Coordinates of C-alpha atoms in Angstrom, one line a residue:
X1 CA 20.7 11.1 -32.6
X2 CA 22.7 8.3 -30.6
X3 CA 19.5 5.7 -29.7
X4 CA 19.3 5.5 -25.6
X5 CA 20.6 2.8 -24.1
X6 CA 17.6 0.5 -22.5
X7 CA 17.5 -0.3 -18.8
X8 CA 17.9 -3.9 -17.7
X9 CA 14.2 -5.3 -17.0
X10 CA 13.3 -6.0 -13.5
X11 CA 16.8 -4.9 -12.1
X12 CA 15.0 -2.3 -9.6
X13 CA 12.9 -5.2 -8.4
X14 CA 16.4 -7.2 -8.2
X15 CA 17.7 -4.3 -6.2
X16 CA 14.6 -4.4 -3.6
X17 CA 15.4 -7.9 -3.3
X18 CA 19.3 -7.8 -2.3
X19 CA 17.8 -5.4 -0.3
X20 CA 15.8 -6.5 1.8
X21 CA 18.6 -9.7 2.3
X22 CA 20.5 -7.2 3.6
X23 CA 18.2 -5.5 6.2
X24 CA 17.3 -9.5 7.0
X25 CA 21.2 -10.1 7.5
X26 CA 21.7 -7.1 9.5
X27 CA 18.8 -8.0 12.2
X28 CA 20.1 -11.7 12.2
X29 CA 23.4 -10.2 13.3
X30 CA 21.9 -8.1 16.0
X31 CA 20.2 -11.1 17.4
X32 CA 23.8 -12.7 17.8
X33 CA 25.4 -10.0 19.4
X34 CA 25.3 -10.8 23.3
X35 CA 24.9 -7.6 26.2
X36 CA 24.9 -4.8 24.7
X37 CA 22.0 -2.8 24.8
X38 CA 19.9 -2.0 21.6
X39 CA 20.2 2.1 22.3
X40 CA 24.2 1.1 22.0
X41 CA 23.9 -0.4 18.7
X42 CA 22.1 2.5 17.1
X43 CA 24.8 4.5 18.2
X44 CA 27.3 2.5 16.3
X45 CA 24.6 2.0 13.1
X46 CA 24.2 6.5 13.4
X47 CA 28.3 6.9 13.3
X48 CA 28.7 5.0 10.2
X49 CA 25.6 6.7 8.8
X50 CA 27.0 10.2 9.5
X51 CA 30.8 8.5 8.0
X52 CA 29.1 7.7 4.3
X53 CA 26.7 10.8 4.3
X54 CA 29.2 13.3 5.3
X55 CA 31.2 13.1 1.6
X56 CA 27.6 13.3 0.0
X57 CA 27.3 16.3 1.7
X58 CA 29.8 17.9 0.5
X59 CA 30.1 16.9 -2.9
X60 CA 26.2 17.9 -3.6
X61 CA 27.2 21.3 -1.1
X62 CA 23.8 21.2 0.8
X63 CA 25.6 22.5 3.8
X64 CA 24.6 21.2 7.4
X65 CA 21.6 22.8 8.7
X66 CA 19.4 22.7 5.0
X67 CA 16.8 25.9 4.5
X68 CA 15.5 27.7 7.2
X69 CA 12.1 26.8 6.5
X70 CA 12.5 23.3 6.4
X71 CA 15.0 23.0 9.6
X72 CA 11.9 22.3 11.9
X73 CA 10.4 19.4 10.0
X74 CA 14.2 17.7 9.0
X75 CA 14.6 17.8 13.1
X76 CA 11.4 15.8 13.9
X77 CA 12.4 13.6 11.3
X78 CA 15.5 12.8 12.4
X79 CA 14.2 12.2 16.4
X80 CA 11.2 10.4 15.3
X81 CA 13.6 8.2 12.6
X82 CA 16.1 7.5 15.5
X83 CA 13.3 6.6 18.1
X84 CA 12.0 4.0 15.5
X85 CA 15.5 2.5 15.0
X86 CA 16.4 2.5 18.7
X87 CA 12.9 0.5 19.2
X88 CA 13.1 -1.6 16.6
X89 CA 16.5 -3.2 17.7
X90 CA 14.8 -3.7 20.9
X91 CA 12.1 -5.3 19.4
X92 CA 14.6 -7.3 17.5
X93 CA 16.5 -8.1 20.6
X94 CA 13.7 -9.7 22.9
X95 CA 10.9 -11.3 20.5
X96 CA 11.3 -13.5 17.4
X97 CA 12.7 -12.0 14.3
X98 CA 10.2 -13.3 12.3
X99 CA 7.5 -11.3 14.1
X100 CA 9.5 -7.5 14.3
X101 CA 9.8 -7.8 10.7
X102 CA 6.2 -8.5 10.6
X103 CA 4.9 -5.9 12.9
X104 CA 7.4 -3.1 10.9
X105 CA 5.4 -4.2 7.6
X106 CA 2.0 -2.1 9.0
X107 CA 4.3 0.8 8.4
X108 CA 2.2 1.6 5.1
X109 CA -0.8 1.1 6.2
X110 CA 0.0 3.4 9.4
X111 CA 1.3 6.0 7.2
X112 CA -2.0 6.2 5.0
X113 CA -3.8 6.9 8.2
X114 CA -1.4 9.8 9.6
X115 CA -1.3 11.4 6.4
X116 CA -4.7 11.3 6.5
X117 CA -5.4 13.3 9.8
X118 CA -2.1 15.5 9.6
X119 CA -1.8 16.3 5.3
X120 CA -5.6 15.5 4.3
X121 CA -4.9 13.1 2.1
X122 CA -7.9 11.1 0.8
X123 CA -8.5 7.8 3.1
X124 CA -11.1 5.4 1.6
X125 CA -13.3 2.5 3.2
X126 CA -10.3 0.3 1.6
X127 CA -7.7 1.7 3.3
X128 CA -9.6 1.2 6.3
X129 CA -10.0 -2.3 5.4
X130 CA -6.3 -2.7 5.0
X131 CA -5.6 -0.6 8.6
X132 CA -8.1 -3.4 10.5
X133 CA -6.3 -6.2 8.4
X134 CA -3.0 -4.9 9.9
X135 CA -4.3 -4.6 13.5
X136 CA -5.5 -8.5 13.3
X137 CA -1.8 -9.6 12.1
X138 CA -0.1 -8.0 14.9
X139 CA -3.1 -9.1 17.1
X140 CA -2.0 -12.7 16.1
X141 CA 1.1 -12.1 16.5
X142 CA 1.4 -10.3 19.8
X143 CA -1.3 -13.5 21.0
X144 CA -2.5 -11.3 24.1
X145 CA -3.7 -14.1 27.2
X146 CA -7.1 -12.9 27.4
X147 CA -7.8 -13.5 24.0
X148 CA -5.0 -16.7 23.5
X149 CA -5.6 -18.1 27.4
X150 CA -2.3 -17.9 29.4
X151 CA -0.3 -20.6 27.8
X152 CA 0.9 -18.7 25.1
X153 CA 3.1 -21.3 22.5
X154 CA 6.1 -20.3 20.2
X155 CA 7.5 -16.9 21.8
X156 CA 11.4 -16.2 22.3
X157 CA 11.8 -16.5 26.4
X158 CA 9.3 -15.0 28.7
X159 CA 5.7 -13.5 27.2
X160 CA 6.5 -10.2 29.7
X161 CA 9.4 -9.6 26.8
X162 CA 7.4 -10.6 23.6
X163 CA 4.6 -7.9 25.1
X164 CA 7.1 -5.4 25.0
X165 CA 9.0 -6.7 22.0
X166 CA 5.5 -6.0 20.5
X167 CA 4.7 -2.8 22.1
X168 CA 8.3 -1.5 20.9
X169 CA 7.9 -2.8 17.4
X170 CA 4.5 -0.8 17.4
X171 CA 5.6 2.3 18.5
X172 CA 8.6 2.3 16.1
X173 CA 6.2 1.7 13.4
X174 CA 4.8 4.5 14.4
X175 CA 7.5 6.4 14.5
X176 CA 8.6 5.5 11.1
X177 CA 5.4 6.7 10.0
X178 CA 5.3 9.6 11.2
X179 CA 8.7 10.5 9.5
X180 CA 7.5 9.7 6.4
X181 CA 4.3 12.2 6.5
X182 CA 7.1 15.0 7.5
X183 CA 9.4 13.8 4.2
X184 CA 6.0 14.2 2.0
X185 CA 5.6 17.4 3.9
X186 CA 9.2 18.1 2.9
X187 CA 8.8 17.1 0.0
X188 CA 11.8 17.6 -2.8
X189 CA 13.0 21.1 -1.4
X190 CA 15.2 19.1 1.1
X191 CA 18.0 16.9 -0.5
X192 CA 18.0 12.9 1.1
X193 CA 21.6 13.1 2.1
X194 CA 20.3 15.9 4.1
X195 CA 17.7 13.9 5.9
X196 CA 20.1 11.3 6.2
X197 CA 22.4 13.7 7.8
X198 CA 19.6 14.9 10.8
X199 CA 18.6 11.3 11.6
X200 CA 22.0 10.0 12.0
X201 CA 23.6 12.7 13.7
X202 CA 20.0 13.8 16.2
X203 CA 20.3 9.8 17.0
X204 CA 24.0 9.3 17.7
X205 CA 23.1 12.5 20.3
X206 CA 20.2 10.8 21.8
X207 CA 21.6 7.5 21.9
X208 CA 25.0 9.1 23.9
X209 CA 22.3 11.0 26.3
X210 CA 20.4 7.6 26.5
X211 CA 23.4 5.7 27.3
X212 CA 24.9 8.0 30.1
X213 CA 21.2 7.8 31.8
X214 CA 21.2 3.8 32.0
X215 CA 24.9 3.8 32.5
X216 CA 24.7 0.4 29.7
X217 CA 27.6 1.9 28.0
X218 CA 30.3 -1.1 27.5
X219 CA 32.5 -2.1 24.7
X220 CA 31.9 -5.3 23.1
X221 CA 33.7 -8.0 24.7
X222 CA 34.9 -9.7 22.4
X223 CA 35.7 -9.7 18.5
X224 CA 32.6 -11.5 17.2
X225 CA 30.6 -8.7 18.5
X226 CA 32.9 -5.9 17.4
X227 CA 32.6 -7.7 13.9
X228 CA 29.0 -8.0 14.4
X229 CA 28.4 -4.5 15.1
X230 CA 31.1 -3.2 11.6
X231 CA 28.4 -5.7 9.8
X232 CA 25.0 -4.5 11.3
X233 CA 26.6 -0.8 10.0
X234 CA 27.3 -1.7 6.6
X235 CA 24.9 -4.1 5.6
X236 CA 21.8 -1.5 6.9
X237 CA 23.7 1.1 4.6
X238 CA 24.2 -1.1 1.9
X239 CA 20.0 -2.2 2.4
X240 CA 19.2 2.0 2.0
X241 CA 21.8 2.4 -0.9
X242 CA 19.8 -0.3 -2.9
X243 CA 16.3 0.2 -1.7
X244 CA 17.3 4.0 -2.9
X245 CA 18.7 3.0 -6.3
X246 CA 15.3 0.7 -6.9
X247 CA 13.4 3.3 -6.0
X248 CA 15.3 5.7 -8.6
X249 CA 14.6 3.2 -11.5
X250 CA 11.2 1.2 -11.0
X251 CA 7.6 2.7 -9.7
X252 CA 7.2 2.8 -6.2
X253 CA 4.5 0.1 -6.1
X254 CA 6.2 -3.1 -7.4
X255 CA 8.9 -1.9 -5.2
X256 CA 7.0 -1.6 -2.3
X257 CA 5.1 -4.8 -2.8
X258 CA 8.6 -6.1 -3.9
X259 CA 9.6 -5.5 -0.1
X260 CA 7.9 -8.1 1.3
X261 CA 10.4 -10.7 1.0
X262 CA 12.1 -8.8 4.3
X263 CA 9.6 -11.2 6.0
X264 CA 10.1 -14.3 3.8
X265 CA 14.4 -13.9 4.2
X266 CA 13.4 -13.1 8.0
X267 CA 11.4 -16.6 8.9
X268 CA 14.5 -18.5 6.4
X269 CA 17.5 -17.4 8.7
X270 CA 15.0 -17.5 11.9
X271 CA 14.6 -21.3 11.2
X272 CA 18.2 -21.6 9.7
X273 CA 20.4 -19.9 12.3
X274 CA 18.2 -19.5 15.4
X275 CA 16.5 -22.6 15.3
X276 CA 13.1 -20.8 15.6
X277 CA 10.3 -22.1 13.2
X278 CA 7.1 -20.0 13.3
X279 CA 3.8 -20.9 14.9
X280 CA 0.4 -20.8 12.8
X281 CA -0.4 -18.1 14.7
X282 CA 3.1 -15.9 13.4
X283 CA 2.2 -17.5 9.4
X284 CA -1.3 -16.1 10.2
X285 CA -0.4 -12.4 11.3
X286 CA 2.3 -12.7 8.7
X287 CA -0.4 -13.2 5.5
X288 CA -2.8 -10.3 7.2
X289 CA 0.3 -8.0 7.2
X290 CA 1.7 -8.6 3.8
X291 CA -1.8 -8.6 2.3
X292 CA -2.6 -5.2 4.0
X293 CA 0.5 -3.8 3.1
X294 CA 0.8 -5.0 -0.5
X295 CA -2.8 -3.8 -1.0
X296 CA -2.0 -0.2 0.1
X297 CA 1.2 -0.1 -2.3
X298 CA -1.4 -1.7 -5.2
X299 CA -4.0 1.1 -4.7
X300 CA -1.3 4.0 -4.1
X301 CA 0.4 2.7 -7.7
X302 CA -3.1 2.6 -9.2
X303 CA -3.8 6.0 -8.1
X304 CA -0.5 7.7 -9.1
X305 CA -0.8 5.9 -12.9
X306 CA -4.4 7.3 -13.3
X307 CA -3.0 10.8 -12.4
X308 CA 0.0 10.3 -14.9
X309 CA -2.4 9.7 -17.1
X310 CA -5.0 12.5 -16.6
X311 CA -1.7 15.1 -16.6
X312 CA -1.0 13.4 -20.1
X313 CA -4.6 13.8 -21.8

C-alpha cells in the first residue's frame, strides 16, 4: 500500500504559537479602542462567532439545539463561556495587559480543582501545590495594600480599577473553568461547532440584555475603532481555529505548556505599544503562574501516556 504521508514535526506547537500571537493581538487592540464598554465588544466578538459557525453547522447538519440530553449542560456552557469573555475584556480594559493574561493562565489549575469537587476526578498533594502556587502569582499581582502598604507602584490608573480588573479577571477564570468541567462532562456526544454555536449566540443575548440595562450602547465613533472591533473579531477566531487545529495534531500537554507564550507576546506589545514595562512584582506572579500551570499540563500529559500505555499492554 501507498506509504502515509508524515506530519511536519513540531507544526502543532507552531500553531499554538501563532496562536497565542493572535489572542495577544486581539487584547492589544481592545486596549486601543476608546468608550465603548467591554459588554459591547463581546457583542460584536459573539456576531462574528455565530457568522463562521453558522456554515459549520450546516455542513456537519448538527442542527441548532444539539440532543436533548445534553441541551442543559451546552446552555451553562455557553452563559458561563460568555460571562468569562464579557469579564475578561473588562479586565483587559482597566489593568495592565500583562497581568489579565496572567491571571487567565490559573485557568488549569482552577479547572483541576472543579473537576475535582463536581466530576471526582483524582486531586493529589501536587495539584494542590500548583493551586497555592497560582493563588501567590495573582496575589503578587493583584499587590493588595495591607499586604504591599498603600503605595502600590506600576498599576494602569487608579488601584480602585486594578482591584477590580483583578477581581474580574478572577471570576472569568472561573468561569472558564467551569465551562470546561461541563465540555468533559459533555464529552464527544456534542459536536464543538455546536458549543460554539450556544456560547456565541447565549452571549450576543446577554450582552443586548446587558446593554439595554446600562444604556452604554453607542457606535464607535470613529473608523479606527470600527476597524479595531472587525480585528478583535477575526483575529480571536483565527486564535480558536489554530489552537483547535494544534490541538487536532499534537498531545494536549506540549500544547498546553506551549500556551504560555500568550504571556511572553502579552508583556512584548505592553512595553512596545503601551509603553508599560512590568514591575518585579508582575515578573514574579508571572513565573508562579506559568510554573503552576505548565506543571498541571506536565502531570495531566504524564497521566494520560501511562494510561495509553496500560490500554496497550
Amino acid at each position: 500500500g501507498a506509504k502515509k504521508k508524515a506530519g511536519c514535526p513540531g507544526l502543532g506547537l507552531f500553531y499554538t504559537i501563532l496562536s497565542a500571537f493572535l489572542f495577544s493581538l486581539a487584547s492589544l487592540f481592545l486596549k486601543k479602542i476608546e468608550d465603548l464598554h467591554s459588554v459591547e465588544v463581546s457583542a460584536f466578538r459573539c456576531v462574528f462567532q455565530m457568522a463562521f459557525v453558522l456554515p459549520g453547522l450546516i455542513y456537519y447538519k448538527t442542527g441548532f439545539l444539539g440532543p436533548k440530553g445534553k441541551r442543559i449542560f451546552l446552555f451553562f456552557r455557553g452563559f458561563l463561556g460568555s460571562i468569562a469573555m464579557v469579564l475578561l475584556y473588562y479586565a483587559y480594559q482597566v489593568m495592565p495587559l500583562a497581568d489579565a493574561t496572567v491571571i487567565t493562565f490559573t485557568c488549569p489549575v482552577f479547572t483541576s480543582l472543579l473537576a475535582w469537587i463536581f466530576l471526582k476526578e483524582k486531586y493529589s498533594l501536587w495539584d494542590l501545590l500548583f493551586t497555592l502556587f497560582a493563588v501567590t502569582g495573582v496575589i503578587l499581582i493583584a499587590r493588595p495594600p495591607f499586604l504591599f502598604g498603600s503605595h502600590v507602584t506600576g498599576i494602569e490608573g487608579s488601584y480602585s480599577d486594578h482591584l477590580k480588573g483583578t477581581i474580574a479577571a478572577i471570576a472569568s477564570t472561573l468561569s472558564a473553568a467551569s465551562t470546561f468541567v461541563i465540555l468533559r462532562k459533555v464529552g464527544k456526544s456534542v459536536h464543538y461547532f455546536l458549543s460554539i454555536w450556544y456560547y456565541a449566540v447565549i452571549g450576543l443575548i446577554g450582552c443586548i440584555i446587558a446593554l439595554f440595562v446600562l444604556n452604554e450602547w453607542r457606535l464607535p465613533h470613529c473608523g479606527r475603532d470600527r476597524v479595531f472591533l472587525i480585528l478583535i473579531g477575526l483575529l480571536g477566531l483565527g486564535g480558536q481555529i489554530f489552537l483547535t487545529k494544534a490541538l487536532q495534531i499534537e498531545k494536549a500537554g506540549p500544547v498546553s505548556i506551549m500556551r504560555t507564550m500568550d504571556v511572553v507576546f502579552a508583556f512584548i506589545l505592553q512595553a512596545l505599544f503601551l509603553n508599560i514595562l512590568p514591575t518585579w512584582w508582575t515578573v514574579g506572579g508571572a513565573l508562579c503562574v506559568v510554573a503552576s500551570s505548565c506543571g498541571t499540563a506536565i502531570r495531566k500529559w504524564r497521566h494520560s501516556v501511562k494510561k495509553a500505555k496500560q490500554r496497550e499492554i
